[in-house]
Amino acid sequence: MKKRVALVLGSGGARGYAHIGVIEEIERRGYDIACIAGCSMGAVVGGIYAAGKLDDYRNWIESLDYLDVLRLVDVSFRLGAIRGEKVFGQIRKIVGEINIEDLRIPYTAVATDLTNQQEIWFQEGCLHQAMRASAAIPSLFTPVMQGNRMLVDGGLLNPLPIVPVVSSHCDLIIAVNLNATHQKHYHLPVIQRPPAFKSRFNSLAKSLGSHLPFRRKQAEQLMKLEQEALQAHAAEINPWLESAEPDSQQPAAAPEKPGAPKSATGSFIIDNVGPASLLDLINQSFEVMQTSLAQYKIAGYPPDVLINVPKRVCRFFEFYKAPELIALGREIASDTLDRYESEQS
């Protein structure tokens, strides 16, 4: 008989794509995911899975390159850099109109009510609104107004919502923490994909060649105009995208110096490494807070299996790295479940 799993999916921006790989590995091993609680991207992936549309969602996000992500950015000048209507509009198309109580398994999305300064659990009502509220990352996505309540990312209070599944009576609780700090042996895999510009150029050139008497030079000019338009769009939303260039590298660690300051854990604090923009500063601060809160949640309600995804593998806004993050999630889940199953045998 299959073991019934209560799955907890934590918050962590683009790293939330790793949840998809984790779910695939859990199902591959024959476990039955009987309920889900999620926060932020965990709520989005968990909600889409509970609605039975995870394959469709994966196909969409794996098709996105850096330029596609730019196109999904709808600039806002109020309480967040992005309105999120384009992104969540596409998710609504994939999932459809469905209420939480009509999903095939119990589901909880966790958001934060800024007005009343409390945690909110969505366990009924519109799935789309629950996912949108739970994923309203402060400073990135605009908040969701619900009556007199202003709702933002649940990670502000509970980045790893284990409590909602404690009473589920499942055989085991598996929690996925996207803010781990001690998984140094895991690295984002390299997945070869054609450069976005070359791919788009070839597609456009082929299309024009079959319909219009355009020459290659004319097609190239059109592609150049498209790229310039996207660069102008990116400039509108600087400074947050200025540090999100594809294939960007993190600054190399500085060599240890005698007398260099250390953190409370004993690791050296590196000089000259910091956020590249104001938004980056806000979100790095947010992630530091989430890391600490997640540790408290794990200590208070230890899951049977804890899958730790290192937060250093990508920045919170690198949403064009879906294939790599999905593969990494599957790899870490496989290693973690191998250890768990060997201990049980």
Coordinates of C-alpha atoms in Angstrom, one line a residue:
M1 CA 0.0 0.0 0.0
K2 CA 1.3 3.5 -0.9
K3 CA 2.4 5.7 1.9
R4 CA 0.3 8.9 2.2
V5 CA 2.4 12.0 2.2
A6 CA 1.5 15.5 3.6
L7 CA 3.7 17.8 1.5
V8 CA 4.9 21.2 2.7
L9 CA 6.3 23.6 0.0
G10 CA 8.2 26.6 1.2
S11 CA 8.8 30.1 -0.2
G12 CA 11.9 31.2 -2.1
G13 CA 11.1 33.0 -5.3
A14 CA 12.3 31.4 -8.5
R15 CA 13.8 28.5 -6.4
G16 CA 10.2 27.4 -6.0
Y17 CA 10.6 25.7 -9.4
A18 CA 12.6 23.1 -7.5
H19 CA 9.3 22.0 -6.0
I20 CA 8.2 20.5 -9.3
G21 CA 11.3 18.2 -9.4
V22 CA 10.6 17.2 -5.8
I23 CA 7.0 16.3 -6.6
E24 CA 8.1 14.3 -9.6
E25 CA 10.6 12.3 -7.5
I26 CA 8.0 11.7 -4.7
E27 CA 5.5 10.3 -7.2
R28 CA 8.2 8.3 -9.1
R29 CA 8.9 6.4 -5.8
G30 CA 5.2 5.5 -5.5
Y31 CA 4.2 7.8 -2.6
D32 CA 0.7 9.2 -2.6
I33 CA 0.6 13.0 -2.0
A34 CA -2.6 13.3 0.0
C35 CA -2.5 17.0 1.0
I36 CA -0.4 20.1 0.4
A37 CA 0.3 23.3 2.3
G38 CA 2.4 26.0 0.5
C39 CA 3.7 29.5 0.8
S40 CA 4.5 31.9 -2.0
M41 CA 5.9 29.9 -4.9
G42 CA 5.2 26.8 -2.9
A43 CA 1.5 27.8 -2.8
V44 CA 1.6 28.4 -6.6
V45 CA 3.2 25.0 -7.5
G46 CA 1.1 23.2 -4.8
G47 CA -2.1 24.7 -6.0
I48 CA -1.4 23.9 -9.7
Y49 CA -0.5 20.3 -8.7
A50 CA -3.7 19.9 -6.6
A51 CA -5.7 21.2 -9.7
G52 CA -4.1 18.5 -11.8
K53 CA -2.3 20.9 -14.2
L54 CA 1.3 20.6 -13.2
D55 CA 2.4 19.1 -16.5
D56 CA 0.9 22.0 -18.4
Y57 CA 2.5 24.5 -16.1
R58 CA 5.9 22.9 -16.4
N59 CA 5.7 22.9 -20.2
W60 CA 5.0 26.6 -20.1
I61 CA 7.7 27.7 -17.7
E62 CA 10.4 25.5 -19.4
S63 CA 9.6 27.2 -22.7
L64 CA 10.4 30.7 -21.2
D65 CA 13.8 32.3 -21.8
Y66 CA 15.1 35.6 -20.5
L67 CA 13.3 37.7 -23.1
D68 CA 10.0 35.8 -22.4
V69 CA 10.3 36.7 -18.7
L70 CA 10.8 40.3 -19.6
R71 CA 7.6 40.3 -21.6
L72 CA 5.7 39.0 -18.6
V73 CA 6.8 41.9 -16.5
D74 CA 4.0 44.5 -16.2
V75 CA 5.6 47.5 -14.5
S76 CA 3.8 49.0 -11.5
F77 CA 4.6 52.2 -9.7
R78 CA 2.5 51.4 -6.6
L79 CA 3.6 49.2 -3.7
G80 CA 5.5 46.8 -5.9
A81 CA 7.7 46.6 -9.1
I82 CA 5.3 44.2 -10.9
R83 CA 1.5 44.1 -11.0
G84 CA 1.6 40.4 -11.8
E85 CA -1.4 40.4 -14.1
K86 CA 0.4 38.8 -17.0
V87 CA 2.1 36.1 -15.0
F88 CA -1.0 35.1 -13.0
G89 CA -3.2 35.6 -16.0
Q90 CA -1.3 32.8 -17.7
I91 CA -1.6 30.7 -14.6
R92 CA -5.3 31.3 -14.6
K93 CA -5.5 30.1 -18.2
I94 CA -3.7 26.9 -17.3
V95 CA -5.6 26.1 -14.1
G96 CA -9.0 27.6 -14.9
E97 CA -11.6 28.8 -12.5
I98 CA -11.7 26.5 -9.5
N99 CA -12.3 26.7 -5.8
I100 CA -10.0 25.2 -3.2
E101 CA -12.7 23.0 -1.8
D102 CA -13.2 21.4 -5.3
L103 CA -9.5 20.3 -5.6
R104 CA -8.7 16.6 -5.6
I105 CA -6.7 16.9 -2.4
P106 CA -6.8 19.2 0.7
Y107 CA -4.8 22.4 0.1
T108 CA -3.7 25.3 2.2
A109 CA -2.1 28.5 0.9
V110 CA -0.5 30.8 3.5
A111 CA -0.5 34.6 3.2
T112 CA 0.2 37.5 5.5
D113 CA -2.4 40.1 6.4
L114 CA -0.5 43.3 6.8
T115 CA -3.6 45.2 8.0
N116 CA -4.2 43.0 11.0
Q117 CA -0.6 41.7 11.3
Q118 CA -1.5 38.0 11.2
E119 CA -1.1 34.8 9.2
I120 CA -4.0 33.9 6.8
W121 CA -4.7 30.3 5.7
F122 CA -6.7 29.9 2.5
Q123 CA -8.5 26.5 2.7
E124 CA -11.6 27.4 0.7
G125 CA -12.6 29.9 -1.9
C126 CA -11.0 31.0 -5.2
L127 CA -7.7 29.1 -5.8
H128 CA -6.3 31.8 -8.1
Q129 CA -6.8 34.5 -5.5
A130 CA -5.2 32.3 -2.8
M131 CA -2.1 31.7 -4.9
R132 CA -1.8 35.3 -5.9
A133 CA -2.0 36.6 -2.3
S134 CA 0.4 34.0 -1.0
A135 CA 3.0 34.9 -3.7
A136 CA 2.8 38.7 -3.4
I137 CA 6.5 39.1 -2.6
P138 CA 6.9 42.5 -0.9
S139 CA 8.6 45.1 -3.2
L140 CA 8.3 42.7 -6.2
F141 CA 4.6 41.9 -6.7
T142 CA 1.8 44.4 -5.7
P143 CA -0.2 43.3 -2.6
V144 CA -3.7 41.8 -2.9
M145 CA -6.6 43.8 -1.4
Q146 CA -9.4 41.7 0.1
G147 CA -12.0 43.8 1.8
N148 CA -10.1 45.9 4.3
R149 CA -7.1 43.5 4.3
M150 CA -3.8 44.0 2.5
L151 CA -2.4 40.5 1.8
V152 CA 1.2 39.8 0.9
D153 CA 3.6 36.8 0.8
G154 CA 3.1 34.3 3.5
G155 CA 6.8 34.0 3.9
L156 CA 6.8 37.1 5.9
L157 CA 5.5 35.1 8.9
N158 CA 5.6 31.5 7.9
P159 CA 8.0 30.5 5.0
L160 CA 7.5 26.8 5.7
P161 CA 3.9 26.1 6.7
I162 CA 4.1 22.7 8.5
V163 CA 1.3 23.3 11.0
P164 CA -1.6 23.1 8.5
V165 CA -0.8 19.5 7.7
V166 CA 0.0 18.2 11.2
S167 CA -3.5 17.0 11.7
S168 CA -3.8 15.4 8.2
H169 CA -3.2 11.8 9.6
C170 CA -0.9 11.0 6.7
D171 CA 1.9 8.5 7.1
L172 CA 4.7 11.1 6.8
I173 CA 5.3 14.8 6.4
I174 CA 7.7 15.9 3.7
A175 CA 8.8 19.5 3.9
V176 CA 10.8 21.4 1.2
N177 CA 12.9 24.2 2.5
L178 CA 14.1 26.6 -0.2
N179 CA 16.3 28.6 2.2
A180 CA 18.9 26.1 3.3
T181 CA 22.4 27.4 4.0
H182 CA 24.5 24.2 4.5
Q183 CA 24.0 22.3 1.2
K184 CA 27.3 23.3 -0.4
H185 CA 27.8 20.2 -2.5
Y186 CA 24.7 20.9 -4.6
H187 CA 25.0 23.1 -7.7
L188 CA 22.6 24.3 -10.3
P189 CA 23.0 21.9 -13.3
V190 CA 24.0 23.2 -16.7
I191 CA 21.3 22.6 -19.3
Q192 CA 22.3 23.5 -22.8
R193 CA 19.6 25.6 -24.5
P194 CA 19.9 27.7 -27.7
P195 CA 20.5 31.4 -27.1
A196 CA 17.2 33.3 -27.0
F197 CA 18.2 35.7 -29.8
K198 CA 19.4 33.0 -32.1
S199 CA 16.3 30.8 -31.5
R200 CA 13.9 33.8 -32.2
F201 CA 15.9 34.9 -35.2
N202 CA 15.8 31.4 -36.8
S203 CA 12.0 31.1 -36.1
L204 CA 11.3 34.5 -37.5
A205 CA 13.5 34.1 -40.6
K206 CA 11.8 30.8 -41.4
S207 CA 8.3 32.3 -41.0
L208 CA 9.2 35.3 -43.1
G209 CA 10.8 33.1 -45.7
S210 CA 7.7 31.1 -46.2
H211 CA 5.2 34.0 -46.3
L212 CA 7.0 37.1 -47.5
P213 CA 9.8 37.9 -49.9
F214 CA 12.0 39.3 -47.1
R215 CA 15.7 38.9 -47.2
R216 CA 17.7 37.7 -44.2
K217 CA 19.1 41.2 -43.6
Q218 CA 15.5 42.5 -43.3
A219 CA 14.6 39.8 -40.8
E220 CA 17.7 40.5 -38.8
Q221 CA 16.7 44.2 -38.6
L222 CA 13.3 43.2 -37.3
M223 CA 14.9 41.1 -34.6
K224 CA 17.2 43.9 -33.7
L225 CA 14.2 46.2 -33.2
E226 CA 12.5 43.6 -31.0
Q227 CA 15.6 43.3 -28.8
E228 CA 16.0 47.1 -28.5
A229 CA 12.3 47.3 -27.4
L230 CA 12.8 44.7 -24.8
Q231 CA 15.9 46.4 -23.5
A232 CA 14.0 49.6 -23.2
H233 CA 11.3 47.7 -21.3
A234 CA 14.0 46.4 -18.9
A235 CA 15.3 49.9 -18.4
E236 CA 11.8 50.9 -17.1
I237 CA 12.0 48.5 -14.3
N238 CA 15.6 49.0 -13.2
P239 CA 17.1 48.8 -10.7
W240 CA 15.8 45.3 -10.0
L241 CA 16.5 43.8 -13.4
E242 CA 20.0 45.3 -13.7
S243 CA 21.3 42.5 -11.6
A244 CA 19.3 39.8 -13.3
E245 CA 21.2 39.3 -16.5
P246 CA 21.2 35.7 -17.8
D247 CA 24.2 33.7 -16.9
S248 CA 25.4 36.3 -14.5
Q249 CA 28.0 35.1 -12.0
Q250 CA 28.1 35.8 -8.3
P251 CA 31.2 37.7 -7.1
A252 CA 34.0 35.4 -6.2
A253 CA 34.6 34.9 -2.5
A254 CA 37.5 37.1 -1.2
P255 CA 40.4 35.3 0.4
E256 CA 40.3 35.0 4.2
K257 CA 42.3 37.7 6.0
P258 CA 43.8 37.5 9.4
G259 CA 41.4 39.1 11.9
A260 CA 38.5 39.2 9.4
P261 CA 35.1 39.4 11.1
K262 CA 33.1 36.1 11.5
S263 CA 29.4 35.4 11.8
A264 CA 27.8 33.7 14.8
T265 CA 28.3 30.4 13.1
G266 CA 32.1 31.0 12.7
S267 CA 32.1 31.6 8.9
F268 CA 34.0 34.5 7.6
I269 CA 32.0 37.6 6.5
I270 CA 33.1 38.5 2.9
D271 CA 33.9 42.1 2.1
N272 CA 32.6 43.9 -1.0
V273 CA 29.8 41.5 -1.7
G274 CA 26.3 43.0 -1.5
P275 CA 23.0 43.7 -3.3
A276 CA 23.2 45.3 -6.7
S277 CA 20.1 47.4 -6.3
L278 CA 17.6 48.7 -3.7
L279 CA 15.1 45.9 -4.6
D280 CA 17.9 43.4 -4.3
L281 CA 18.7 44.8 -0.8
I282 CA 15.1 44.5 0.3
N283 CA 14.8 40.9 -1.0
Q284 CA 18.1 39.8 0.5
S285 CA 16.9 41.1 3.8
F286 CA 13.6 39.3 3.3
E287 CA 15.4 36.0 2.6
V288 CA 17.6 36.4 5.7
M289 CA 14.4 36.7 7.8
Q290 CA 12.8 33.7 6.0
T291 CA 15.9 31.5 6.7
S292 CA 15.7 32.2 10.4
L293 CA 11.9 31.7 10.5
A294 CA 12.1 28.5 8.6
Q295 CA 14.6 27.1 11.2
Y296 CA 12.1 27.9 14.0
K297 CA 9.3 26.2 12.2
I298 CA 11.3 23.1 11.6
A299 CA 12.4 23.0 15.2
G300 CA 8.9 23.4 16.5
Y301 CA 7.3 20.8 14.1
P302 CA 10.0 18.6 12.7
P303 CA 8.9 16.9 9.5
D304 CA 9.6 13.2 8.9
V305 CA 11.6 14.2 5.8
L306 CA 13.2 17.6 5.2
I307 CA 14.4 18.3 1.7
N308 CA 16.8 21.3 1.8
V309 CA 17.4 23.4 -1.4
P310 CA 20.3 25.8 -1.0
K311 CA 19.3 29.4 -1.4
R312 CA 22.6 30.3 -3.0
V313 CA 21.8 28.4 -6.3
C314 CA 19.9 31.3 -7.8
R315 CA 18.5 34.7 -7.0
F316 CA 14.8 35.1 -6.2
F317 CA 14.0 36.7 -9.6
E318 CA 15.7 34.3 -11.9
F319 CA 12.5 32.8 -13.3
Y320 CA 14.1 31.9 -16.6
K321 CA 16.0 29.0 -15.0
A322 CA 13.1 26.6 -14.6
P323 CA 14.7 23.6 -16.3
E324 CA 17.8 23.8 -14.1
L325 CA 15.9 24.3 -10.9
I326 CA 13.4 21.5 -11.6
A327 CA 16.4 19.1 -12.3
L328 CA 18.1 20.3 -9.0
G329 CA 14.9 19.7 -7.0
R330 CA 14.6 16.2 -8.4
E331 CA 18.3 15.4 -7.6
I332 CA 18.1 16.7 -4.0
A333 CA 14.8 14.9 -3.4
S334 CA 16.3 11.7 -4.7
D335 CA 19.3 11.9 -2.4
T336 CA 17.2 12.8 0.6
L337 CA 14.6 10.1 0.1
D338 CA 17.4 7.5 -0.5
R339 CA 18.7 8.3 3.0
Y340 CA 15.2 8.2 4.6
E341 CA 14.3 4.9 3.0
S342 CA 17.6 3.3 3.9
E343 CA 17.0 4.3 7.6
Q344 CA 13.5 2.8 7.5
S345 CA 14.7 -0.6 6.1

